[in-house]
XYZ file of C-alpha atoms in Angstrom:
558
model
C -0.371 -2.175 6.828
C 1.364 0.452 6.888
C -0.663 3.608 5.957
C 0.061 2.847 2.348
C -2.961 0.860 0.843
C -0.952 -1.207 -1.594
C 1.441 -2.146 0.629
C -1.254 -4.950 1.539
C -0.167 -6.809 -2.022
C 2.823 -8.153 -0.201
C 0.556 -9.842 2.367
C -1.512 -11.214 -0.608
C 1.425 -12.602 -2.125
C 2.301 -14.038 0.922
C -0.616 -16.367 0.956
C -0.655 -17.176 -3.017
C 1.961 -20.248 -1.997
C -0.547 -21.679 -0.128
C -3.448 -21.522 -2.896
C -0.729 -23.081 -5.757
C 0.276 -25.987 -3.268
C -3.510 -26.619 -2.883
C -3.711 -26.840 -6.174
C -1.143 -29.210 -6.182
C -2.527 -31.628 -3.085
C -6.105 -31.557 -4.985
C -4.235 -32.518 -8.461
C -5.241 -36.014 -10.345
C -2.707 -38.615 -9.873
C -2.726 -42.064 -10.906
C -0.831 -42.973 -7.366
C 0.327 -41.515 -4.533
C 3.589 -43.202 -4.735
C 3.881 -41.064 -7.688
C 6.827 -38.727 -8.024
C 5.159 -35.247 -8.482
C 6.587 -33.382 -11.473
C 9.584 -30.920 -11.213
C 10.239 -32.365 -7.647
C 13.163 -33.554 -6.326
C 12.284 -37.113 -5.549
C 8.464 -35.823 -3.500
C 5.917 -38.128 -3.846
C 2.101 -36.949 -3.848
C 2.030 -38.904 -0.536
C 4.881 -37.344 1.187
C 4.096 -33.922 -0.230
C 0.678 -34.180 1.406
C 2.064 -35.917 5.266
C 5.424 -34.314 5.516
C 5.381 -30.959 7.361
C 6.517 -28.122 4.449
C 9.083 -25.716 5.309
C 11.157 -22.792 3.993
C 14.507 -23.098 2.708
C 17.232 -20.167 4.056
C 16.715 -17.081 2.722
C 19.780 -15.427 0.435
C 21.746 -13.021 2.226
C 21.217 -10.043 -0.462
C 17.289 -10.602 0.428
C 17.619 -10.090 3.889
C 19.584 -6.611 2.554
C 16.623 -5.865 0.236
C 14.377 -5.970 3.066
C 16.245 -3.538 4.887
C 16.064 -1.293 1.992
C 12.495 -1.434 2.390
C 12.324 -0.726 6.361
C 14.927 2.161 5.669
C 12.673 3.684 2.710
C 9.177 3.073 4.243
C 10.559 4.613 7.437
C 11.506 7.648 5.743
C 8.446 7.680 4.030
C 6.275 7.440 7.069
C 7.934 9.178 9.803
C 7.759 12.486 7.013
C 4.503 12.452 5.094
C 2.740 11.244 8.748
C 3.150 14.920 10.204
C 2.102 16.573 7.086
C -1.305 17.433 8.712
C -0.182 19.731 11.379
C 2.638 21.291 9.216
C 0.570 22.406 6.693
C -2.759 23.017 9.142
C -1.653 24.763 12.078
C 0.431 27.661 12.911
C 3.951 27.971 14.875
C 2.527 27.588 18.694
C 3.015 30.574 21.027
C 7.102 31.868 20.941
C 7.939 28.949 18.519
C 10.342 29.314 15.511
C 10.572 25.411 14.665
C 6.810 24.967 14.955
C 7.973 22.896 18.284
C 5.504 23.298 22.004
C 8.519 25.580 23.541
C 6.675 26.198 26.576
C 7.256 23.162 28.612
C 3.751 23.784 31.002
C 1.845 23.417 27.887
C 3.866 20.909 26.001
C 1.510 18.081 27.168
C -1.635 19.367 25.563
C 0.096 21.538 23.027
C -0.016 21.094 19.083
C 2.857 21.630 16.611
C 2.391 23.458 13.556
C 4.257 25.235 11.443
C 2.683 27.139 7.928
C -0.843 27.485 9.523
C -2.260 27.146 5.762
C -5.852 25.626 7.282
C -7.376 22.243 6.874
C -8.616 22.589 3.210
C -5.411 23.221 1.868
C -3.374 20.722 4.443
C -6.097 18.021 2.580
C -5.269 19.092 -0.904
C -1.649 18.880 -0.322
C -1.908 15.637 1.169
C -4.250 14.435 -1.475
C -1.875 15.367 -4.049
C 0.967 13.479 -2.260
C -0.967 10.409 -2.048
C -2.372 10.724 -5.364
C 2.097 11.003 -7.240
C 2.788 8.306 -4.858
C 0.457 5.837 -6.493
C 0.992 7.354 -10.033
C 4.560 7.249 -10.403
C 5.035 3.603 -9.297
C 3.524 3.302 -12.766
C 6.139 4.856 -14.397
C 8.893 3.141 -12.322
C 7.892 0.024 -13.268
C 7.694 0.849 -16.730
C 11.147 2.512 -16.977
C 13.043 -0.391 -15.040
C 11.027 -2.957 -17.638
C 12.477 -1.405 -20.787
C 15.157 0.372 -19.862
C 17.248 0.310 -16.958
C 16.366 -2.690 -15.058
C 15.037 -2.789 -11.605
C 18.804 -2.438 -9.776
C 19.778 0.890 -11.894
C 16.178 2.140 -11.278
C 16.354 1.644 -7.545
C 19.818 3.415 -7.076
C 19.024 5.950 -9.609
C 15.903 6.590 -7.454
C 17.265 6.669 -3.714
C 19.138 9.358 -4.981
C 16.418 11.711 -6.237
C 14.430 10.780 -3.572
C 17.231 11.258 -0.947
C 17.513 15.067 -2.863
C 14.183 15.609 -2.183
C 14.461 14.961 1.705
C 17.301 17.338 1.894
C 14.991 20.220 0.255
C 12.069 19.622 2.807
C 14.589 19.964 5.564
C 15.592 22.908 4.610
C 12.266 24.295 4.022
C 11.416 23.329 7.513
C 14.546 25.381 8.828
C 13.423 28.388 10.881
C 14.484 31.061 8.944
C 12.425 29.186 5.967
C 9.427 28.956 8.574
C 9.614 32.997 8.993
C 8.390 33.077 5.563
C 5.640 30.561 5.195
C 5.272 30.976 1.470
C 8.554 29.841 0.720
C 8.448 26.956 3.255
C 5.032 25.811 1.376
C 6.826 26.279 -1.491
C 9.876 24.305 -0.974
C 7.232 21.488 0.473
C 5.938 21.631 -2.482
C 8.725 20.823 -4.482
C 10.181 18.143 -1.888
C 6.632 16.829 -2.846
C 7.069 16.420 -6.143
C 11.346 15.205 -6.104
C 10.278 12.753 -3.058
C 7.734 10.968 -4.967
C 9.268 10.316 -8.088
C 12.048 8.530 -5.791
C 9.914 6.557 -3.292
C 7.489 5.892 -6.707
C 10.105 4.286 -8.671
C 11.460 2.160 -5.642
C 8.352 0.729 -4.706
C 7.174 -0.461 -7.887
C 10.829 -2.194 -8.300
C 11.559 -2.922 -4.394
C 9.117 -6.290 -4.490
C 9.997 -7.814 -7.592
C 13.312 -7.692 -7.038
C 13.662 -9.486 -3.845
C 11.201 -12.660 -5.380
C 14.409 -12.353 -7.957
C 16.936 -13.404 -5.739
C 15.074 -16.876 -5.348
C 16.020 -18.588 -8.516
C 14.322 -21.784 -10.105
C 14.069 -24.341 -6.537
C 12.424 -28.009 -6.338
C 10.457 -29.523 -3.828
C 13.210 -31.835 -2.046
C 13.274 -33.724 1.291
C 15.269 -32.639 3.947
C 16.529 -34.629 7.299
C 16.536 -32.028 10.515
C 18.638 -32.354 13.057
C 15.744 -33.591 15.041
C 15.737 -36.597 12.546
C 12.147 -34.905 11.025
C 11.928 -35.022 7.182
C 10.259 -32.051 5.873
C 9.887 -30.846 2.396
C 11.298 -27.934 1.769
C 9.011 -25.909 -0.637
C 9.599 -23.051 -3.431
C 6.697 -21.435 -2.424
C 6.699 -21.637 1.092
C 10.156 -20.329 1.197
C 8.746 -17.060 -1.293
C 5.423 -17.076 0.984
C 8.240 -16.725 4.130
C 10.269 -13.563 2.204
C 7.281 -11.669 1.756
C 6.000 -12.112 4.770
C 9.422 -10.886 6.562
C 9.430 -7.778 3.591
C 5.741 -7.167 4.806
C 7.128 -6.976 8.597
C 9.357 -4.691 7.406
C 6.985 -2.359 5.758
C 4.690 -2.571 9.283
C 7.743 -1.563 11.176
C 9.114 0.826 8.927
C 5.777 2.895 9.144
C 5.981 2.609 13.155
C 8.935 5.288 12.700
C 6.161 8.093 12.163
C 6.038 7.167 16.332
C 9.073 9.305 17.035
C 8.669 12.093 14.142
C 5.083 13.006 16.198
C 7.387 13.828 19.615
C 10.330 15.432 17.565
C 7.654 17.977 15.750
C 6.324 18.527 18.945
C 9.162 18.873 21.185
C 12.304 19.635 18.912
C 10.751 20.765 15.834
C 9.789 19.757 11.885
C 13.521 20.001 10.997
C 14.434 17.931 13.542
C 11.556 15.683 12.607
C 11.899 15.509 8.875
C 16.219 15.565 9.325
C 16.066 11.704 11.326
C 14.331 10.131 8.457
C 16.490 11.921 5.715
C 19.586 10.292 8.059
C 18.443 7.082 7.870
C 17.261 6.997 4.395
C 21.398 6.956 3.443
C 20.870 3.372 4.437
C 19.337 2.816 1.430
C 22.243 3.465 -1.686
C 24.682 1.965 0.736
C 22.867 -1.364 0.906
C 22.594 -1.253 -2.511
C 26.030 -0.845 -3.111
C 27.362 -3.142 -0.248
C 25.454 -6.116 -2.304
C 25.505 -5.228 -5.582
C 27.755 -8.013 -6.893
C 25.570 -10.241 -5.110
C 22.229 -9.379 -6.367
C 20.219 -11.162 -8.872
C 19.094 -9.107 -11.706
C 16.686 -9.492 -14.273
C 18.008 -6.971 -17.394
C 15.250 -5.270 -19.221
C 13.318 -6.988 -21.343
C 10.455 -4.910 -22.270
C 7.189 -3.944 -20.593
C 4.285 -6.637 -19.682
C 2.307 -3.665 -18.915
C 2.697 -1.737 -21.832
C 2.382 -4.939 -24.143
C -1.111 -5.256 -21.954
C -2.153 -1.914 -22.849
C -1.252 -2.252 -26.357
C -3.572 -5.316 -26.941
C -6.573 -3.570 -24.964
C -6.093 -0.309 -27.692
C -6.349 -2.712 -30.632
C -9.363 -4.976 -29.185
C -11.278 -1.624 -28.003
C -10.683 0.189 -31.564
C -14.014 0.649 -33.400
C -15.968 -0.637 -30.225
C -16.520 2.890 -28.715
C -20.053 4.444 -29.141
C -21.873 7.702 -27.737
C -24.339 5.064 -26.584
C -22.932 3.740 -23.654
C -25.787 0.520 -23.823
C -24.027 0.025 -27.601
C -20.315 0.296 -26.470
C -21.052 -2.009 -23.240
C -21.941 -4.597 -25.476
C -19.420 -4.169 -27.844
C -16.771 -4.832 -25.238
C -18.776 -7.621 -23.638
C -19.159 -9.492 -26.832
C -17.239 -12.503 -27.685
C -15.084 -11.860 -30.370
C -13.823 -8.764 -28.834
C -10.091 -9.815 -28.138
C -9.890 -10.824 -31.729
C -8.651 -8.142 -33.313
C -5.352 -8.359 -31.046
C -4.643 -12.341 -31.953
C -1.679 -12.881 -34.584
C -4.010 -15.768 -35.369
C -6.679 -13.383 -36.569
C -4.317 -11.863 -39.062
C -2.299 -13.244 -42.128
C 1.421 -13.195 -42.353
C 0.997 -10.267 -45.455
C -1.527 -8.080 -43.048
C 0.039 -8.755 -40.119
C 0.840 -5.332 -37.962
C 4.389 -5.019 -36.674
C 3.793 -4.049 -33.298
C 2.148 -7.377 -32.712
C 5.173 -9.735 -31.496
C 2.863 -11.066 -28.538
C 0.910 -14.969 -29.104
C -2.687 -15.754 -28.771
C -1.941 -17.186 -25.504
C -0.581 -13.656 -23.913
C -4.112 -12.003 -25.481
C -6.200 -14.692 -23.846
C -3.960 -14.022 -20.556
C -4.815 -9.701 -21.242
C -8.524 -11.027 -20.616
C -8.075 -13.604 -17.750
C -6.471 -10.862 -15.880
C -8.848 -7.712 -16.594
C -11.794 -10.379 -15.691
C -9.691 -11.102 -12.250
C -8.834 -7.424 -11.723
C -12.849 -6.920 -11.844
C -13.472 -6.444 -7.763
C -10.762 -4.269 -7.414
C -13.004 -1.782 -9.243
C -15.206 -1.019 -6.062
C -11.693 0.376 -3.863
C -11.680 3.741 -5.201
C -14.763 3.976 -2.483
C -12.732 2.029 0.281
C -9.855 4.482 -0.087
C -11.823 7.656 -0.202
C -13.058 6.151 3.717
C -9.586 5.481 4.499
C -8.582 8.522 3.523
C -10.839 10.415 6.189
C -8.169 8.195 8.716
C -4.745 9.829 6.711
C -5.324 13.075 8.340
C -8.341 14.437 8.280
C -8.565 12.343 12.213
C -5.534 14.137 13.337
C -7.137 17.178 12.914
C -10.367 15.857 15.053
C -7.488 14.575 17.783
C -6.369 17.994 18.008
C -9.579 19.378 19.455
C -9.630 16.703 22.321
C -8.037 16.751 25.345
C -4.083 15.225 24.613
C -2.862 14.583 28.006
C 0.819 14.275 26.117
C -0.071 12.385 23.438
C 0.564 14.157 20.096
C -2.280 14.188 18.336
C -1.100 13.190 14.748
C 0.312 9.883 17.016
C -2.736 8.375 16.956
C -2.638 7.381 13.376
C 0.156 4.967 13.414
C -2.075 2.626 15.544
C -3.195 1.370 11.861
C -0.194 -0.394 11.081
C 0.007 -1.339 14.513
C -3.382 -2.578 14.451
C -2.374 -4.926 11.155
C 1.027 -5.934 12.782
C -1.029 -7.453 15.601
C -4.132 -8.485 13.748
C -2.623 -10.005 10.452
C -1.252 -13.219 12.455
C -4.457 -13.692 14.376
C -6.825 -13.878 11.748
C -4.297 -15.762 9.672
C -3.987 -18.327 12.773
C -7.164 -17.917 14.835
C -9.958 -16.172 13.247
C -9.736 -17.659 9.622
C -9.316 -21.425 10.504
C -11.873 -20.988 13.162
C -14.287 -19.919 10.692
C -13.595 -22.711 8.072
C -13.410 -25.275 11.383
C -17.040 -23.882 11.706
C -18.224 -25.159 8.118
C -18.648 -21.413 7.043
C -17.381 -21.099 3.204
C -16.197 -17.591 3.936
C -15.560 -16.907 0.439
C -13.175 -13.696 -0.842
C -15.866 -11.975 -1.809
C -17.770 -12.416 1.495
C -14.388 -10.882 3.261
C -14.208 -8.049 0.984
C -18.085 -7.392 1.762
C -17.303 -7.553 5.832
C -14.093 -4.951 5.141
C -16.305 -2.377 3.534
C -19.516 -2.513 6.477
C -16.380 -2.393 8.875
C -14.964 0.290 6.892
C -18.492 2.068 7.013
C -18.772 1.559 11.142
C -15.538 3.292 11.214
C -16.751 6.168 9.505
C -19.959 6.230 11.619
C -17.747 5.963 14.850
C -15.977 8.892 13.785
C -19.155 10.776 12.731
C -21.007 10.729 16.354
C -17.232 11.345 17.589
C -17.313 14.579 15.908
C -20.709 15.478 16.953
C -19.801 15.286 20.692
C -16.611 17.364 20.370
C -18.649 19.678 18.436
C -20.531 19.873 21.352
C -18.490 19.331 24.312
C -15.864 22.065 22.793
C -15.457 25.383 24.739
C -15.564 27.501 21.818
C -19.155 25.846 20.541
C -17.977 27.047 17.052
C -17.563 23.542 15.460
C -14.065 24.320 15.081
C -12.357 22.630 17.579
C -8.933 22.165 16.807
C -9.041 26.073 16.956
C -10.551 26.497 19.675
C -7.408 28.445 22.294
C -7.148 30.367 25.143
C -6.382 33.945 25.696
C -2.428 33.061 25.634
C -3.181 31.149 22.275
C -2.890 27.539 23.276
C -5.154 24.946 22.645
C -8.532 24.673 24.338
C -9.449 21.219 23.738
C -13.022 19.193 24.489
C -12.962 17.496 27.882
C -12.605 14.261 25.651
C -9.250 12.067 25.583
C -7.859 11.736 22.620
C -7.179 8.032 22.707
C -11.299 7.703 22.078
C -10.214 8.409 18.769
C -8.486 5.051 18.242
C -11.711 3.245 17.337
C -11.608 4.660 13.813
C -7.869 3.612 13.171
C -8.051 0.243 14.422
C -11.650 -0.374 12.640
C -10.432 0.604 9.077
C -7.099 -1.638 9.809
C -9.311 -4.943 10.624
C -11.467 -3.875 7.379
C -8.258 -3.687 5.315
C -7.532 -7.143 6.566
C -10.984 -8.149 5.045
C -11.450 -6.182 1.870
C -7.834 -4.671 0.592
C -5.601 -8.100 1.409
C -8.073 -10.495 0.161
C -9.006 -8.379 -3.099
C -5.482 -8.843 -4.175
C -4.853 -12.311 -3.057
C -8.327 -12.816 -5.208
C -7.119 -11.431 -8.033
C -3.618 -12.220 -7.925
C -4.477 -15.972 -7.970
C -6.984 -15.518 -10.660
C -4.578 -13.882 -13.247
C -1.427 -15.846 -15.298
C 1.384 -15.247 -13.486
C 3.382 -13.624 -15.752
C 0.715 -10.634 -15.375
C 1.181 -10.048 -11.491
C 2.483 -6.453 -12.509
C -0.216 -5.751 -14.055
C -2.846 -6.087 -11.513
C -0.459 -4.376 -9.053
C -0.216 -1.521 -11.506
C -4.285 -1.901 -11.577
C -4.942 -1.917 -7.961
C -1.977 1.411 -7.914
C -4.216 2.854 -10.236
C -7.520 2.452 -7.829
C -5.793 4.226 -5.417
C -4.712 7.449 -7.568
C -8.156 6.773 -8.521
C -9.477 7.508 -5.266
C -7.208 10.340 -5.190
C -7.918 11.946 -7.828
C -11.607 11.916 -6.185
C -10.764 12.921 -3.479
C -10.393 16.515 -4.464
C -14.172 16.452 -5.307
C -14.542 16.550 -2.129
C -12.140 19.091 -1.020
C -15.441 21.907 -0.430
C -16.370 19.558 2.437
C -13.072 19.138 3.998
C -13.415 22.163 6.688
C -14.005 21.083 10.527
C -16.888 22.053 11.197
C -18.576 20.027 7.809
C -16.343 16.939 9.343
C -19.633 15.207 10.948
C -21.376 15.114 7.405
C -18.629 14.412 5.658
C -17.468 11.094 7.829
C -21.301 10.345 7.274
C -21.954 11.181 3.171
């Protein structure tokens, strides 16, 4: 996955298909000659012996999935080179914050406002903590007002704004005054992540719109096979193509490491802003096309709503009292029309029993997401804070904020394998490898990771010529870097360690929970599990005392 945590929803919707055509197969009928209901002449038999396959894909999906490349590109290939923007200084003769001096280009690091590592990790905290906020608000605004289309067009626009203002900022004469170019960062901050906020909460649901209501049906190849083509193998297909794209899309931060380095941060920031004009024009180019969904009023909201008028009188100063006030069983009562007469009844309360009852299945489901707040504050330590360790080792032409895209790399490759390999070998094995027994692996992988990076630190502190436990300081008398007699790819272990834990814990919480919760509240537990990670966030800052170099051994450890 991409560096972006929730990103991993579109690989657990990927694999909810599968569960609801279990479901199916494991279903009580009187025959297997019998025709299952809402097919298109399937039988129970054939639906279990034919091989299922996807029907063709719309053409305006294919374009919404190149809107997502285009904008998770742009995303990537700028915030991935935050670190040494904000970190380091402009290198020796440098106006850009490029490696000018082509004998040290190799081992040199780009930098630009030379701020320091504390406030290069609050800035970056902050980003990621708006980037997982305002999807909230997206989602909400597209519900009840403008629908997701508007909302996405409306949004490439502001975002596409806010691009043009960080390019600027990273113009050399904005560099010569490094309060202004913070500054202007800042507020390309802000602009950029109200855009990209607002189309990712929209971006998803709106390509499982362009698949309309489908049958199972039988199909003749031209090899003479029949298959079935399925609904939810053709949806399961889409997102895992849109999930490809996302993967790929965040490879782009690839070449904005070598610009920065060897051209400079306009020139790295100014290739994603090009390609981000991809975005309104494929909106436009297929905008007769598209299937819309007009507004219709907020799921979300409504869900909020009910937990206000449940929770109301519930709340104690003892926290033993109000625990058991929420855990008791008559606590969703107070938000049933049922529970009401038609004289008392309040006028904000147009939802059934049903959706209340669905309110509860969901918050029950949405229960082992509440542990990632933890797994994101570890992943975190990955989403910068490493590039700054890189930067003390020995580069050998590798840029050292490079080394971070091998986590989407690392799911790209992995995803398939344990999807193929590793999973069915497991159940082949008799092992009832249960969600929750994945999502316990991710976090001790997650935790190995962290210790890796922990006794990594400790021998660069060591093994650094400056013996100041500063490392990515550390220069010569000419004021180029000064590295530890360590290469830089030893650094890897981390990345790809967290990537195989996400495949463990973050993918299968959300398949978990997505499958546990009605499915007309699928927003809501992605606007849950958004939450976790502005959560984690927002934590984050505690932390921000401990975010120097030379604390980075105990902190990787605490």
């Amino acid at each position: 996955m991409a560096n972006d945590p929730t990103d991993k929803q579109m690989a657990a919707l990927a694999h909810i298909a599968t569960l609801e055509d279990k479901k199916i197969a494991e279903g009580d009928y009187p025959s297997s000659d019998e025709y299952l209901p809402g097919s298109d002449g399937v039988t129970l038999h054939e639906f279990k012996t034919l091989r299922h396959v996807s029907d063709r894909h719309p053409y305006h999906a294919w374009l919404i999935v190149v809107v997502e490349f285009a904008e998770r590109w742009t995303y990537y290939g700028t915030t991935n080179v935050f670190s040494n923007y904000i970190r380091a200084g402009l290198p020796p003769g440098s106006t850009t914050g490029a490696v000018v001096d082509p004998a040290h280009r190799a081992d040199g690091v780009a930098g630009a406002l030379g701020m320091g590592q504390q406030k290069s990790f609050a800035i970056r905290t902050f980003n990621t903590f708006w980037v997982y906020f305002t999807p909230i608000i997206g989602g909400i605004i597209a519900d009840t007002m403008l629908g997701r289309y508007k909302t996405i067009m409306l949004s490439s626009f502001i975002c596409l704004a806010g691009h043009i203002i960080l390019v600027g900022s990273a113009s050399p004469p904005s560099l010569a005054h490094p309060q202004g170019a913070l500054a202007g960062l800042v507020v390309s901050i802000l602009i950029m992540g109200i855009g990209a906020g607002f189309i990712k909460s929209n971006v998803s649901p709106m390509l499982g719109e362009q698949y309309g209501f489908s049958r199972l049906r039988k199909q003749t190849l031209e090899s003479g096979e029949v298959v079935v083509v399925n609904p939810n193998v053709t949806i399961q297909s889409a997102y895992m193509w849109y999930y490809l794209a996302i993967n790929v899309g965040a490879c782009g931060a690839i070449s904005a490491s070598f610009l920065a380095r060897d051209h400079g941060y306009w020139a790295a920031y100014l290739v994603p802003t090009c390609l981000f004009l991809i975005v309104p024009i494929v909106l436009a180019v297929g905008k007769k096309g598209y299937v819309t969904t007009p507004p219709r009023g907020s799921v979300l909201l409504d869900c909020l709503r009910v937990i206000k008028m449940s929770s109301k009188g519930r709340w104690s100063l003892n926290p033993v009292r109000t625990y058991r006030n929420f855990k008791a069983a008559d606590f969703w009562e107070a938000a049933k029309p049922s529970h009401y007469t038609d004289a008392d009844r309040p006028a904000k309360l147009h939802w059934d029993d049903e959706f209340v009852g669905e309110v509860g299945r969901t918050l029950k489901a949405c229960q082992v997401l509440l542990y990632f707040p933890i797994f994101w504050l570890c992943y975190s330590q990955i989403d910068g804070n490493l590039s700054t360790v890189a930067a003390g080792m020995r580069l050998d032409g590798s840029p050292n904020d490079l080394i971070q895209n091998l986590n989407p790399i690392t799911l790209i490759v992995f995803i398939p394998i344990f999807d193929k390999l590793v999973y069915p070998a497991i159940r082949k094995m008799g092992w009832n490898f249960t969600p929750i027994k994945r999502i316990f692996v991710g976090f001790l992988t997650v935790g190995l990771a962290m210790v890796y990076a922990a006794v990594l630190q400790h021998f660069i502190y060591a093994k650094s010529p400056c013996h100041d436990n500063l490392p990515s300081e550390c220069e010569t008398a000419e004021g180029y870097p000064n590295p530890a007699p360590i290469n830089v790819w030893v650094v890897s272990g981390p990345y790809i360690l967290v990537g195989i834990g996400e495949i463990f814990a973050s993918v299968t919480s959300l398949e978990y929970a997505f499958t546990k919760a009605p499915k007309r509240m699928k927003s809501v537990v992605t606007a849950f599990a958004q939450f976790q990670s502005a959560l984690s966030a927002a934590l984050n800052f505690a932390l921000t005392a401990l975010n120097v170099e030379n604390r980075f051994t105990w902190l990787f450890g605490s």
